Tab-separated table of C-alpha atoms in Angstrom:
chain	number	residue	atom	x	y	z
X	29	MET	CA	36.015	128.023	14.952
X	30	LEU	CA	37.890	126.619	11.977
X	31	THR	CA	41.007	125.030	13.357
X	32	PRO	CA	44.469	123.938	11.242
X	33	PRO	CA	45.303	120.405	10.763
X	34	LEU	CA	46.772	118.929	13.975
X	35	ASN	CA	49.433	116.660	11.948
X	36	PRO	CA	51.624	118.945	10.089
X	37	SER	CA	53.827	116.063	8.966
X	38	LEU	CA	51.400	114.912	6.700
X	39	ASN	CA	51.376	115.893	2.981
X	40	ASN	CA	49.628	119.307	2.490
X	41	ASP	CA	50.965	120.156	-0.920
X	42	SER	CA	47.278	120.666	-2.233
X	43	ALA	CA	44.598	123.081	-1.266
X	44	ARG	CA	42.494	121.206	1.230
X	45	LEU	CA	39.178	121.795	3.042
X	46	PRO	CA	39.349	123.375	6.258
X	47	HIS	CA	39.236	121.401	9.550
X	48	LEU	CA	36.165	121.664	11.704
X	49	SER	CA	35.604	121.002	15.394
X	50	LEU	CA	32.760	119.025	16.857
X	51	THR	CA	30.968	118.788	20.143
X	52	LEU	CA	28.912	115.841	20.907
X	53	ALA	CA	25.761	116.809	22.980
X	54	SER	CA	25.408	113.418	24.726
X	55	ALA	CA	26.850	111.457	27.700
X	56	SER	CA	26.888	108.219	25.782
X	57	PRO	CA	30.452	106.753	26.033
X	58	ALA	CA	29.280	104.398	23.033
X	59	ARG	CA	28.586	107.502	20.849
X	60	LEU	CA	32.005	109.151	21.652
X	61	ALA	CA	33.722	105.832	21.155
X	62	THR	CA	32.152	105.536	17.657
X	63	LEU	CA	33.378	108.991	16.681
X	64	ARG	CA	36.929	108.340	18.074
X	65	ALA	CA	37.032	105.095	16.414
X	66	ALA	CA	36.353	107.098	13.086
X	67	GLY	CA	39.158	109.472	13.740
X	68	ILE	CA	36.991	112.416	15.369
X	69	ASP	CA	38.055	113.464	18.856
X	70	ALA	CA	34.969	115.453	19.485
X	71	ALA	CA	34.414	117.478	22.466
X	72	VAL	CA	31.686	116.411	24.952
X	73	ARG	CA	28.960	118.398	26.590
X	74	VAL	CA	25.991	116.880	28.263
X	75	SER	CA	22.675	118.669	27.637
X	76	ASN	CA	20.982	117.502	30.522
X	77	VAL	CA	17.696	117.668	28.818
X	78	ASP	CA	14.479	116.311	30.738
X	79	GLU	CA	13.862	113.380	28.099
X	80	ASP	CA	10.655	112.268	29.787
X	81	MET	CA	9.140	115.840	29.345
X	82	VAL	CA	10.170	116.028	25.747
X	83	ARG	CA	8.694	112.850	24.998
X	84	ALA	CA	5.368	113.720	26.778
X	85	HIS	CA	5.044	116.821	24.701
X	86	THR	CA	5.858	115.130	21.293
X	87	ILE	CA	3.150	114.106	18.914
X	88	GLY	CA	4.253	111.629	16.440
X	89	SER	CA	5.930	108.308	15.651
X	90	PRO	CA	8.675	106.798	17.470
X	91	ALA	CA	11.002	108.230	14.564
X	92	GLN	CA	9.517	111.637	15.445
X	93	ILE	CA	10.237	111.332	19.023
X	94	VAL	CA	13.824	110.517	18.668
X	95	MET	CA	14.296	113.393	16.148
X	96	ALA	CA	12.618	115.682	18.968
X	97	LEU	CA	15.094	114.506	21.565
X	98	ALA	CA	18.141	114.913	19.391
X	99	ALA	CA	17.207	118.329	18.174
X	100	GLU	CA	16.416	119.317	21.925
X	101	LYS	CA	19.890	118.054	22.986
X	102	ALA	CA	21.681	119.710	20.121
X	103	ARG	CA	20.018	123.012	20.468
X	104	ARG	CA	20.308	123.024	24.253
X	105	VAL	CA	24.248	122.627	23.921
X	106	ALA	CA	24.580	125.039	20.942
X	107	THR	CA	22.663	127.810	22.930
X	108	GLN	CA	24.947	127.190	26.031
X	109	ILE	CA	28.073	127.633	23.602
X	110	GLU	CA	26.792	130.866	22.051
X	111	ASP	CA	25.687	132.282	25.286
X	112	ASN	CA	29.116	131.527	26.688
X	113	GLN	CA	30.858	133.220	23.787
X	114	ARG	CA	28.735	136.263	24.354
X	115	SER	CA	29.489	136.414	27.976
X	116	SER	CA	31.846	139.045	29.327
X	117	SER	CA	33.422	136.451	31.497
X	118	PRO	CA	33.236	133.183	29.368
X	119	ASP	CA	33.513	129.761	31.092
X	120	PRO	CA	36.643	128.088	29.731
X	121	SER	CA	35.092	124.462	30.441
X	122	VAL	CA	32.452	125.233	27.601
X	123	PRO	CA	33.855	124.181	24.168
X	124	SER	CA	34.085	126.430	21.335
X	125	THR	CA	33.046	124.569	18.367
X	126	ASP	CA	31.987	124.563	14.766
X	127	LEU	CA	29.399	121.903	14.877
X	128	VAL	CA	27.231	120.350	17.642
X	129	LEU	CA	25.796	116.856	16.996
X	130	GLY	CA	22.755	115.449	19.400
X	131	CYS	CA	21.574	112.000	19.107
X	132	ASP	CA	18.890	109.769	20.774
X	133	SER	CA	17.692	106.350	20.180
X	134	MET	CA	14.676	104.124	20.930
X	135	PHE	CA	13.668	100.626	20.273
X	136	GLU	CA	10.197	99.989	18.821
X	137	PHE	CA	9.001	96.571	19.793
X	138	ASP	CA	5.545	95.193	19.025
X	139	GLY	CA	3.877	98.217	19.078
X	140	ASP	CA	5.599	99.767	22.155
X	141	VAL	CA	8.866	102.049	22.154
X	142	PHE	CA	11.296	101.312	24.600
X	143	GLY	CA	13.724	104.101	25.931
X	144	LYS	CA	16.129	103.596	28.519
X	145	PRO	CA	14.746	101.334	31.361
X	146	HIS	CA	16.517	102.783	34.385
X	147	SER	CA	15.620	99.997	36.679
X	148	PRO	CA	16.380	96.357	36.859
X	149	GLU	CA	12.804	95.399	37.045
X	150	VAL	CA	11.787	97.018	33.721
X	151	ALA	CA	14.915	95.942	31.900
X	152	ARG	CA	14.159	92.155	33.071
X	153	GLU	CA	10.679	92.291	31.924
X	154	ARG	CA	11.509	93.814	28.508
X	155	LEU	CA	14.350	91.309	27.732
X	156	HIS	CA	11.913	88.468	28.579
X	157	GLN	CA	9.574	90.102	25.992
X	158	MET	CA	12.088	90.613	23.378
X	159	ALA	CA	14.063	87.487	23.472
X	160	GLY	CA	13.838	85.516	20.425
X	161	HIS	CA	12.199	88.290	18.433
X	162	SER	CA	12.880	91.374	16.603
X	163	GLY	CA	12.204	95.202	16.675
X	164	VAL	CA	13.346	98.355	14.883
X	165	LEU	CA	15.971	100.858	16.338
X	166	HIS	CA	15.517	104.428	15.624
X	167	THR	CA	18.216	106.830	16.157
X	168	GLY	CA	17.713	110.523	15.483
X	169	HIS	CA	20.620	112.847	14.595
X	170	CYS	CA	20.569	116.557	14.465
X	171	LEU	CA	23.482	118.602	13.493
X	172	ILE	CA	23.760	122.154	14.222
X	173	ALA	CA	26.381	124.895	12.798
X	174	THR	CA	27.027	127.100	15.747
X	175	ALA	CA	27.904	130.171	13.698
X	176	SER	CA	24.688	130.205	11.916
X	177	ASN	CA	22.593	128.444	14.304
X	178	THR	CA	21.193	126.362	11.275
X	179	SER	CA	20.412	122.576	11.594
X	180	ILE	CA	20.004	119.448	9.579
X	181	ALA	CA	18.720	116.203	10.860
X	182	GLY	CA	18.033	112.560	9.985
X	183	ILE	CA	17.061	109.215	11.281
X	184	SER	CA	18.733	105.993	10.889
X	185	HIS	CA	16.552	102.723	11.385
X	186	ALA	CA	17.635	99.015	11.930
X	187	ARG	CA	15.991	96.046	12.414
X	188	VAL	CA	17.445	94.156	15.382
X	189	THR	CA	16.911	90.550	16.306
X	190	ILE	CA	17.333	89.364	19.912
X	191	ALA	CA	18.316	85.787	20.377
X	192	PRO	CA	16.356	83.431	22.622
X	193	MET	CA	17.657	84.072	26.143
X	194	THR	CA	17.582	81.837	29.249
X	195	ASP	CA	16.312	83.184	32.488
X	196	ALA	CA	19.533	82.881	33.940
X	197	GLU	CA	21.088	84.630	31.140
X	198	ILE	CA	18.502	87.486	31.555
X	199	ASP	CA	19.206	87.726	35.181
X	200	ALA	CA	22.974	87.723	34.825
X	201	TYR	CA	22.801	90.440	32.120
X	202	VAL	CA	20.443	92.841	34.137
X	203	ASP	CA	22.758	92.245	37.214
X	204	SER	CA	25.767	93.555	34.997
X	205	GLY	CA	24.018	96.896	35.020
X	206	GLU	CA	24.811	97.310	31.342
X	207	PRO	CA	21.241	97.150	30.039
X	208	LEU	CA	19.803	99.788	32.364
X	209	HIS	CA	20.732	103.059	30.704
X	210	VAL	CA	20.550	102.229	27.103
X	211	ALA	CA	17.708	102.440	24.608
X	212	GLY	CA	15.790	99.104	24.388
X	213	SER	CA	17.759	97.534	27.264
X	214	PHE	CA	20.376	95.973	25.280
X	215	THR	CA	23.608	96.883	23.745
X	216	VAL	CA	25.571	95.440	20.562
X	217	ASP	CA	28.975	96.903	21.358
X	218	GLY	CA	29.238	95.229	24.846
X	219	LEU	CA	28.011	92.318	26.783
X	220	GLY	CA	24.671	92.345	25.195
X	221	GLY	CA	26.340	91.734	21.548
X	222	ALA	CA	26.269	88.049	22.161
X	223	PHE	CA	22.603	88.194	22.281
X	224	VAL	CA	22.232	89.983	18.984
X	225	PRO	CA	22.437	87.397	16.146
X	226	SER	CA	21.555	89.814	13.410
X	227	ILE	CA	21.060	93.433	12.227
X	228	ASP	CA	19.499	94.725	9.174
X	229	GLY	CA	20.733	97.993	8.701
X	230	ASP	CA	23.565	100.118	9.994
X	231	TYR	CA	25.465	98.739	12.977
X	232	HIS	CA	26.730	102.063	14.078
X	233	GLY	CA	23.181	103.575	14.179
X	234	VAL	CA	22.208	100.664	16.703
X	235	VAL	CA	25.279	101.739	18.727
X	236	GLY	CA	23.837	105.194	18.777
X	237	LEU	CA	25.460	107.188	16.167
X	238	SER	CA	25.209	106.256	12.466
X	239	LEU	CA	28.405	107.256	10.677
X	240	PRO	CA	27.086	106.875	7.170
X	241	LEU	CA	24.090	109.056	8.109
X	242	PHE	CA	26.261	111.579	9.616
X	243	ARG	CA	28.351	111.592	6.664
X	244	ASP	CA	25.307	112.310	4.624
X	245	LEU	CA	24.177	115.050	6.738
X	246	LEU	CA	27.451	116.857	6.336
X	247	ALA	CA	27.506	116.207	2.623
X	248	ALA	CA	23.893	117.692	2.371
X	249	ARG	CA	25.399	120.973	3.404
X	250	GLY	CA	28.615	120.679	1.179
X	251	LEU	CA	30.897	119.545	3.961
X	252	SER	CA	33.252	116.355	4.013
X	253	ILE	CA	33.417	114.121	7.185
X	254	THR	CA	37.238	114.227	6.387
X	255	GLN	CA	37.111	117.609	7.798
X	256	LEU	CA	36.319	116.385	11.217
X	257	TRP	CA	39.401	113.915	11.291
X	258	THR	CA	41.497	114.933	14.216
X	259	HIS	CA	45.046	113.601	13.094
X	260	ALA	CA	44.616	113.409	9.523
X	261	HIS	CA	44.242	116.141	6.707
X	262	PRO	CA	40.917	116.664	5.077
X	263	ALA	CA	40.095	115.857	1.486
X	264	VAL	CA	41.534	118.322	-1.112
X	265	GLY	CA	38.904	120.961	-2.334
X	266	THR	CA	37.214	124.230	-1.545
X	267	LEU	CA	34.073	124.934	0.425
X	268	PRO	CA	31.089	125.240	-1.903
X	269	PRO	CA	28.570	128.203	-1.317
X	270	ILE	CA	26.234	125.885	0.496
X	271	ALA	CA	28.816	125.138	3.118
X	272	GLN	CA	29.899	128.599	3.511
X	273	ARG	CA	26.329	129.673	4.274
X	274	PHE	CA	26.074	126.859	6.755
X	275	LEU	CA	29.058	127.864	8.596
X	276	SER	CA	28.594	131.682	8.368
X	277	SER	CA	27.958	133.966	11.485
X	278	ALA	CA	26.360	136.402	8.681
X	279	MET	CA	23.553	133.889	8.125
X	280	HIS	CA	22.693	133.407	11.814
X	281	PHE	CA	19.151	131.884	12.182
X	282	SER	CA	17.156	132.239	15.357
X	283	ALA	CA	15.044	128.936	15.460
X	284	HIS	CA	11.333	130.225	15.623
X	285	HIS	CA	10.397	126.578	16.844
X	286	GLY	CA	12.008	123.502	18.261
X	287	ALA	CA	11.333	121.667	15.150
X	288	ASP	CA	12.585	124.313	12.693
X	289	GLY	CA	15.226	122.925	10.366
X	290	PHE	CA	15.850	120.442	7.710
X	291	ILE	CA	15.422	116.662	7.751
X	292	LEU	CA	17.331	114.452	5.252
X	293	SER	CA	15.076	111.764	3.950
X	294	GLU	CA	15.190	109.770	0.789
X	295	ASN	CA	18.222	111.762	-0.280
X	296	GLU	CA	16.456	115.098	-0.327
X	297	THR	CA	16.150	117.682	2.399
X	298	HIS	CA	12.865	119.047	3.616
X	299	TRP	CA	11.755	121.736	5.903
X	300	GLY	CA	10.430	120.939	9.304
X	301	MET	CA	11.943	118.161	11.478
X	302	GLY	CA	8.610	117.184	12.908
X	303	GLY	CA	6.618	117.677	9.686
X	304	ALA	CA	5.185	120.872	8.341
X	305	GLY	CA	1.839	122.258	7.044
X	306	GLY	CA	0.438	124.997	5.381
X	307	ILE	CA	-2.964	126.711	4.285
X	308	CYS	CA	-3.879	127.004	0.755
X	309	ALA	CA	-6.573	129.627	1.356
X	310	PHE	CA	-8.959	130.504	-1.516
X	311	ARG	CA	-12.148	132.875	-1.804
X	312	ARG	CA	-14.624	133.480	-4.261
X	313	SER	CA	-14.135	136.713	-6.305
X	314	HIS	CA	-14.855	138.699	-9.362
X	315	THR	CA	-11.718	137.458	-11.448
X	316	THR	CA	-11.791	135.700	-14.509
X	317	SER	CA	-12.154	132.394	-12.946
X	318	GLY	CA	-14.106	133.524	-9.984
X	319	ILE	CA	-11.558	131.986	-7.497
X	320	GLU	CA	-8.513	133.314	-6.040
X	321	ILE	CA	-6.031	131.719	-3.774
X	322	LEU	CA	-3.546	133.497	-1.241
X	323	ALA	CA	-0.197	132.950	-2.512
X	324	GLN	CA	3.274	133.876	-1.171
X	325	LEU	CA	6.489	134.657	-2.677
X	326	ARG	CA	8.764	133.540	-0.156
X	327	GLY	CA	11.468	135.752	1.309
X	328	LEU	CA	15.100	134.969	-0.072
X	329	ARG	CA	16.302	133.919	3.474
X	330	THR	CA	13.350	131.383	3.930
X	331	HIS	CA	13.334	127.835	2.654
X	332	GLY	CA	12.327	128.000	-0.956
X	333	GLY	CA	13.140	131.611	-0.973
X	334	GLY	CA	12.261	133.411	-4.340
X	335	THR	CA	9.541	130.898	-5.408
X	336	TRP	CA	5.681	130.890	-4.811
X	337	SER	CA	3.955	128.644	-2.307
X	338	ILE	CA	1.494	129.084	0.407
X	339	PRO	CA	1.755	130.367	3.988
X	340	GLY	CA	3.011	127.757	6.359
X	341	GLY	CA	5.975	126.023	7.885
X	342	ALA	CA	7.218	123.556	10.672
X	343	ARG	CA	5.065	122.320	13.326
X	344	GLU	CA	5.956	122.148	16.735
X	345	TRP	CA	6.694	118.896	18.583
X	346	ASN	CA	3.483	119.233	20.549
X	347	GLU	CA	1.235	120.343	17.662
X	348	THR	CA	-0.743	118.265	15.162
X	349	LEU	CA	0.086	119.120	11.508
X	350	GLU	CA	-3.231	120.944	11.295
X	351	GLU	CA	-2.392	123.059	14.463
X	352	GLY	CA	1.007	123.905	13.236
X	353	ALA	CA	-0.357	124.869	9.688
X	354	LEU	CA	-2.957	127.220	11.308
X	355	ARG	CA	-0.510	128.819	13.535
X	356	GLU	CA	2.094	129.403	10.937
X	357	PHE	CA	-0.544	130.794	8.497
X	358	GLU	CA	-1.808	133.257	11.139
X	359	GLU	CA	1.799	134.299	11.814
X	360	GLU	CA	2.570	134.902	8.247
X	361	THR	CA	-0.796	136.429	7.258
X	362	GLN	CA	-2.329	138.040	10.386
X	363	ILE	CA	-5.591	136.049	9.318
X	364	SER	CA	-6.818	133.819	12.375
X	365	ALA	CA	-8.413	130.490	12.057
X	366	ASP	CA	-11.669	131.905	12.868
X	367	HIS	CA	-11.921	133.427	9.353
X	368	LEU	CA	-11.068	129.824	7.664
X	369	HIS	CA	-13.243	126.895	6.988
X	370	ILE	CA	-11.036	123.949	6.174
X	371	ILE	CA	-12.636	121.706	3.539
X	372	ASP	CA	-9.925	119.087	2.651
X	373	SER	CA	-6.153	118.219	2.799
X	374	VAL	CA	-3.431	116.946	0.376
X	375	PRO	CA	-0.412	115.168	1.851
X	376	ASN	CA	3.137	115.309	0.517
X	377	VAL	CA	4.610	112.299	2.581
X	378	HIS	CA	7.974	110.779	2.842
X	379	GLU	CA	9.502	108.271	4.950
X	380	ASP	CA	10.307	110.276	7.949
X	381	TRP	CA	8.787	113.598	7.015
X	382	GLU	CA	5.575	115.018	5.807
X	383	TYR	CA	3.974	118.125	4.674
X	384	GLN	CA	0.395	118.538	4.811
X	385	THR	CA	-1.514	121.249	2.725
X	386	TYR	CA	-5.033	122.084	4.205
X	387	ILE	CA	-7.495	123.636	1.665
X	388	ALA	CA	-9.594	126.436	3.342
X	389	GLU	CA	-12.217	128.740	2.235
X	390	CYS	CA	-11.534	132.276	3.406
X	391	ASP	CA	-13.940	135.170	4.322
X	392	PRO	CA	-13.994	137.182	0.786
X	393	ASP	CA	-13.186	140.699	2.101
X	394	LEU	CA	-10.092	139.667	4.232
X	395	GLU	CA	-6.557	141.262	3.146
X	396	PRO	CA	-3.483	139.605	4.567
X	397	HIS	CA	-0.563	141.539	6.273
X	398	PRO	CA	2.642	139.809	5.538
X	399	ASP	CA	5.516	139.369	7.983
X	400	HIS	CA	9.277	138.726	7.158
X	401	GLU	CA	8.750	135.475	5.762
X	402	SER	CA	7.214	137.110	2.364
X	403	GLU	CA	8.555	139.122	-0.617
X	404	ARG	CA	5.111	139.433	-1.606
X	405	LEU	CA	1.848	138.022	-0.360
X	406	GLY	CA	-1.543	138.392	-1.978
X	407	TRP	CA	-4.681	137.069	-3.753
X	408	ILE	CA	-4.028	135.605	-7.249
X	409	ASP	CA	-6.337	134.238	-9.847
X	410	ILE	CA	-6.273	130.496	-9.560
X	411	ASP	CA	-5.579	130.040	-13.256
X	412	ALA	CA	-2.606	132.403	-13.072
X	413	VAL	CA	-0.675	130.368	-10.401
X	414	ASP	CA	1.095	128.181	-13.045
X	415	GLY	CA	2.357	130.975	-14.821
X	416	LEU	CA	3.808	133.101	-11.916
X	417	PRO	CA	7.243	134.359	-13.299
X	418	GLU	CA	9.091	133.303	-10.464
X	419	GLY	CA	8.222	129.908	-10.387
X	420	LEU	CA	6.406	127.485	-7.749
X	421	HIS	CA	8.256	125.933	-4.968
X	422	HIS	CA	8.927	122.367	-6.056
X	423	GLY	CA	7.086	120.861	-3.129
X	424	PHE	CA	4.014	122.873	-3.826
X	425	ALA	CA	4.255	122.284	-7.647
X	426	ALA	CA	4.194	118.590	-7.033
X	427	THR	CA	0.651	118.881	-5.179
X	428	TRP	CA	-0.904	122.070	-7.003
X	429	PRO	CA	-2.845	120.066	-9.578
X	430	MET	CA	-4.535	118.184	-7.030
X	431	ILE	CA	-5.120	121.251	-4.820
X	432	LYS	CA	-6.489	123.222	-7.565
X	433	GLU	CA	-8.967	120.491	-8.594
X	434	LYS	CA	-10.333	120.045	-4.998
X	435	ILE	CA	-10.594	124.061	-4.658
X	436	GLU	CA	-12.718	124.202	-8.177
X	437	ALA	CA	-14.805	121.197	-7.027
X	438	CYS	CA	-15.783	122.944	-3.795
X	439	ALA	CA	-16.456	126.270	-5.357
X	440	ALA	CA	-18.606	124.602	-7.914
X	441	ARG	CA	-20.907	123.229	-5.168
């Protein structure tokens, strides 16, 4: 729901970007305070996600765990808002909003991952371990446009040093109750700030919501953080097409899996918040080269739509990349793993994200049956791939020479 500026006394001579409303899917007072200090009076709706269950069903690094939790919180609240809007008797306490932001933090220390301790005993033990040392605070962010139900996410990282603490200081800090319900058992914006001599990274990310990353997530979808200022006008400008699509109900997207969506990493957006994988299936044939691969011209409404790639997609949080790649391949081709023999894999790895291409030989007589992800799907001579008129998806193009080499080496054996 686009809302007008709340302070009409400000100069509004030029065409400005529309105001946007935000709901924070978190009970954290520190996150809400961070937004308010940045001029954003967000509504709050607590997701009530079972964090222990999400952690238990997430395969991956601490960064992927906080991403899974942030995504689950944001999706839970966005779904509640959508269901309420469709209800014949909507609940007025459920906010109507343009954007939902979910966040989660974890402290990685000496190979262990520390979430909220919840008990004095755990907090006291952790503080004794951490005092005089440093670890990395990971904070996942997931932003959802409620009209389109599309998401973009990212992770902030900061190395935090905890000062040496006496037993008496640790006892007093635990007795205060502050460390019991925060990631890592410490804060930097409260009593615990006196025990944090240095932070290498974004301070706000350690508090629980990285404002620079939040701005980057908005910018990656053509939006400006000034559009969320409550008592000031947004920047001058017009919404670019990417922002119009992100905010449009006509582009409504039903998430297939909890990890569907884009992650912003190394200033690029990649599909699959928990990583993604695909199958480059090949078969021996009577073509010019004697080898064909199963290639997919992706549907226009999919990631990389209108370019050629291979069947694949986002893995679910509880899958390995190989399991996700095989499931996505079967969904998009109706060819099961029983007819594939995986011989190798090629990674395309980024800091917080990865795509793994699995190379598999396929039974020679099988024909695929495409789903909605494909404009076209079929066997193509391996030497014709580079010349496909629509071009290759940039991620697939980057690894295709290595994939082709491995396929040809296998076929020659």
